[in-house]
CSV table of C-alpha atoms in Angstrom, one decimal:
chain,number,residue,atom,x,y,z
A,1236,MET,CA,-17.7,-59.6,-41.1
A,1237,ALA,CA,-16.9,-60.5,-37.5
A,1238,TYR,CA,-19.8,-60.0,-35.1
A,1239,ASN,CA,-17.8,-60.7,-32.0
A,1240,GLN,CA,-16.1,-57.2,-31.8
A,1241,ARG,CA,-16.8,-55.4,-28.6
A,1242,GLY,CA,-17.2,-51.6,-28.3
A,1243,ASP,CA,-17.1,-49.3,-25.2
A,1244,THR,CA,-20.0,-49.8,-22.8
A,1245,LEU,CA,-22.2,-46.9,-21.7
A,1246,VAL,CA,-20.6,-47.0,-18.2
A,1247,GLU,CA,-17.1,-46.7,-19.6
A,1248,VAL,CA,-18.0,-43.7,-21.7
A,1249,LEU,CA,-19.7,-42.0,-18.7
A,1250,MET,CA,-16.6,-42.6,-16.5
A,1251,ALA,CA,-14.4,-41.1,-19.2
A,1252,ILE,CA,-16.6,-38.0,-19.4
A,1253,VAL,CA,-16.6,-37.7,-15.6
A,1254,ILE,CA,-12.8,-37.9,-15.4
A,1255,LEU,CA,-12.4,-35.4,-18.2
A,1256,SER,CA,-14.8,-33.0,-16.5
A,1257,VAL,CA,-12.9,-33.3,-13.2
A,1258,VAL,CA,-9.6,-32.5,-15.0
A,1259,ILE,CA,-11.1,-29.5,-16.8
A,1260,VAL,CA,-12.7,-28.0,-13.6
A,1261,GLY,CA,-9.5,-28.5,-11.7
A,1262,ALA,CA,-7.4,-26.8,-14.4
A,1263,MET,CA,-9.9,-23.9,-14.5
A,1264,THR,CA,-9.8,-23.5,-10.7
A,1265,ILE,CA,-6.0,-23.4,-10.7
A,1266,MET,CA,-6.0,-20.9,-13.5
A,1267,SER,CA,-8.5,-18.6,-11.7
A,1268,ARG,CA,-6.5,-18.8,-8.5
A,1269,GLY,CA,-3.3,-17.9,-10.4
A,1270,LEU,CA,-5.0,-15.0,-12.0
A,1271,ALA,CA,-6.3,-13.7,-8.6
A,1272,ALA,CA,-2.8,-14.0,-7.2
A,1273,ALA,CA,-1.4,-12.1,-10.1
A,1274,GLN,CA,-4.0,-9.4,-9.6
A,1275,ILE,CA,-3.2,-9.1,-5.9
A,1276,ALA,CA,0.6,-8.9,-6.7
A,1277,LEU,CA,-0.1,-6.2,-9.3
A,1278,GLU,CA,-2.2,-4.1,-6.8
A,1279,HIS,CA,0.5,-4.5,-4.1
A,1280,SER,CA,3.2,-3.4,-6.6
A,1281,GLN,CA,1.2,-0.3,-7.6
A,1282,VAL,CA,0.6,0.7,-4.0
A,1283,ARG,CA,4.3,0.0,-3.2
A,1284,LEU,CA,5.2,2.5,-6.0
A,1285,SER,CA,3.0,5.1,-4.5
A,1286,ILE,CA,4.5,4.5,-1.0
A,1287,ASN,CA,8.0,4.8,-2.4
A,1288,GLY,CA,7.0,8.1,-4.0
A,1289,GLN,CA,5.8,9.4,-0.7
A,1290,ILE,CA,9.1,8.4,0.9
A,1291,GLU,CA,11.1,10.1,-1.8
A,1292,MET,CA,9.1,13.3,-1.4
A,1293,LEU,CA,9.7,13.2,2.4
A,1294,ARG,CA,13.4,12.7,1.8
A,1295,PHE,CA,13.4,15.5,-0.8
A,1296,ALA,CA,11.9,17.9,1.6
A,1297,ARG,CA,14.4,17.0,4.3
A,1298,ASP,CA,17.4,17.2,1.9
A,1299,THR,CA,16.2,20.5,0.5
A,1300,TYR,CA,16.1,21.8,4.1
A,1301,LEU,CA,19.7,20.7,4.6
A,1302,ARG,CA,20.9,22.4,1.4
A,1303,ASN,CA,18.8,25.6,1.6
A,1304,PRO,CA,16.5,26.2,4.6
A,1305,SER,CA,14.8,29.2,2.8
A,1306,ASP,CA,13.6,27.0,-0.1
A,1307,PRO,CA,9.8,26.5,-0.3
A,1308,SER,CA,10.3,22.7,-0.2
A,1309,ALA,CA,12.4,23.2,2.9
A,1310,ALA,CA,9.5,25.1,4.5
A,1311,GLN,CA,7.5,21.9,4.0
A,1312,TRP,CA,10.1,20.0,6.1
A,1313,SER,CA,9.6,22.6,8.9
A,1314,ALA,CA,5.9,22.2,8.6
A,1315,LEU,CA,6.2,18.4,8.9
A,1316,VAL,CA,8.4,18.8,12.0
A,1317,ALA,CA,5.9,21.2,13.6
A,1318,ALA,CA,2.9,19.0,12.8
A,1319,SER,CA,4.5,15.7,14.0
A,1320,ASN,CA,3.4,14.4,17.3
A,1321,THR,CA,4.8,11.9,19.8
A,1322,ASN,CA,1.6,9.8,19.5
A,1323,ALA,CA,0.6,7.7,16.5
A,1324,ILE,CA,-2.7,7.9,14.7
A,1325,THR,CA,-5.2,5.3,15.6
A,1326,TYR,CA,-7.4,3.5,13.1
A,1327,ASP,CA,-9.7,0.6,13.2
A,1328,ASN,CA,-9.7,-2.6,11.2
A,1329,THR,CA,-11.7,-1.0,8.4
A,1330,CYS,CA,-8.9,1.6,7.9
A,1331,ASN,CA,-11.1,4.4,9.3
A,1332,VAL,CA,-8.9,7.0,11.0
A,1333,THR,CA,-10.1,7.7,14.6
A,1334,GLY,CA,-9.1,10.3,17.0
A,1335,SER,CA,-8.2,14.0,16.4
A,1336,LYS,CA,-4.8,13.6,14.8
A,1337,GLN,CA,-4.8,13.8,11.0
A,1338,GLY,CA,-2.6,12.1,8.4
A,1339,PHE,CA,-1.2,13.8,5.4
A,1340,TYR,CA,0.2,13.0,1.9
A,1341,MET,CA,2.8,14.6,-0.2
A,1342,THR,CA,2.5,16.0,-3.8
A,1343,LYS,CA,5.1,17.3,-6.1
A,1344,ASN,CA,4.8,19.8,-8.9
A,1345,ALA,CA,7.8,21.1,-10.7
A,1346,SER,CA,10.6,21.0,-8.1
A,1347,GLN,CA,8.5,21.7,-5.1
A,1348,VAL,CA,6.8,19.3,-2.7
A,1349,SER,CA,3.8,20.2,-0.6
A,1350,ARG,CA,2.0,18.6,2.3
A,1351,ASN,CA,-1.8,18.0,2.0
A,1352,THR,CA,-4.2,17.0,4.7
A,1353,TYR,CA,-5.6,13.5,4.4
A,1354,THR,CA,-9.3,13.3,4.6
A,1355,PRO,CA,-10.2,9.8,5.7
A,1356,SER,CA,-12.2,8.0,3.0
A,1357,SER,CA,-13.6,4.5,2.3
A,1358,PRO,CA,-11.0,2.2,0.7
A,1359,GLN,CA,-11.0,2.5,-3.1
A,1360,ALA,CA,-10.2,-0.1,-5.8
A,1361,ILE,CA,-6.5,1.0,-5.4
A,1362,ALA,CA,-4.8,3.1,-2.8
A,1363,THR,CA,-3.4,6.4,-4.1
A,1364,PRO,CA,-2.0,9.3,-2.1
A,1365,GLY,CA,-5.0,11.1,-0.6
A,1366,THR,CA,-7.4,8.2,-1.3
A,1367,GLY,CA,-6.7,5.3,0.9
A,1368,LEU,CA,-3.0,6.2,1.3
A,1369,TRP,CA,-1.7,8.5,4.0
A,1370,VAL,CA,1.4,9.3,6.0
A,1371,GLU,CA,1.6,9.7,9.8
A,1372,SER,CA,4.5,11.4,11.5
A,1373,VAL,CA,5.7,10.6,15.0
A,1374,ARG,CA,8.7,12.5,16.3
A,1375,SER,CA,11.2,11.3,18.9
A,1376,GLN,CA,11.0,12.4,22.5
A,1377,ALA,CA,12.9,15.7,23.3
A,1378,ALA,CA,15.6,13.9,25.2
A,1379,VAL,CA,16.6,11.6,22.3
A,1380,THR,CA,19.7,12.5,20.3
A,1381,PRO,CA,19.9,12.6,17.4
A,1382,ALA,CA,16.3,13.7,16.9
A,1383,TYR,CA,14.3,11.8,14.4
A,1384,ILE,CA,10.8,11.5,12.9
A,1385,ASP,CA,9.2,8.2,12.1
A,1386,PHE,CA,7.0,8.4,9.0
A,1387,VAL,CA,4.5,5.6,8.8
A,1388,ILE,CA,2.8,5.3,5.4
A,1389,ARG,CA,-0.4,3.4,5.4
A,1390,ALA,CA,-2.5,2.1,2.5
A,1391,CYS,CA,-5.9,0.5,2.5
A,1392,TRP,CA,-7.9,-0.6,-0.5
A,1393,SER,CA,-10.5,-3.0,-1.6
A,1394,GLY,CA,-8.6,-5.4,-3.8
A,1395,SER,CA,-10.2,-6.9,-6.8
A,1396,GLY,CA,-8.1,-10.1,-6.7
A,1397,ALA,CA,-9.0,-11.1,-3.2
A,1398,ALA,CA,-12.0,-10.8,-0.8
A,1399,GLY,CA,-11.8,-8.1,1.8
A,1400,GLN,CA,-9.6,-5.1,2.3
A,1401,GLN,CA,-5.9,-5.1,1.5
A,1402,ARG,CA,-3.6,-3.2,3.8
A,1403,THR,CA,0.1,-2.4,3.8
A,1404,VAL,CA,2.2,-0.3,6.2
A,1405,THR,CA,5.7,1.0,5.7
A,1406,ALA,CA,7.8,3.0,8.1
A,1407,VAL,CA,10.8,5.2,7.4
A,1408,ARG,CA,12.9,7.0,10.0
A,1409,LEU,CA,14.4,10.4,8.9
A,1410,TYR,CA,16.8,12.2,11.2
A,1411,ASP,CA,15.8,15.8,11.9
A,1412,PRO,CA,18.5,18.3,11.0
A,1413,SER,CA,16.4,21.2,12.4
A,1414,ARG,CA,16.7,20.0,16.1
């Protein structure tokens, strides 16, 4: 037996454990950040789908008005035109609507769309039409031809993948065939 064999010292073992710990903690941090980013992306995708649904219902109301002005969905377009204003809604950084002008959101059942008044609410876990997601309408000045209405769709929610509120805004301009 040879007694001159040397093993690892206590300092070498401790350094190896420290290096391994740093690598493990770094990998876990990167994984948790990646998971949070994926959650934020999922929330934005879900809200974007709701926003696109609102846009499609607005277009449906306008297109129905073009085809048949006496259709109930066409009446919704007339109500949207009548309710639109030349001033935008104001809201603060916490997504609370201020002022007297109200937003709205659209719903669809069967083949008819309807306009619903938005009641301002605290941001939820995810924005859905009527709960953290609303539409504002701002029409063009009377002298502008062709007449149009800018629909601004706003969404606010308290995201689970990030600290603080998440917000997104989309605008769509629809030309008004009734003017």
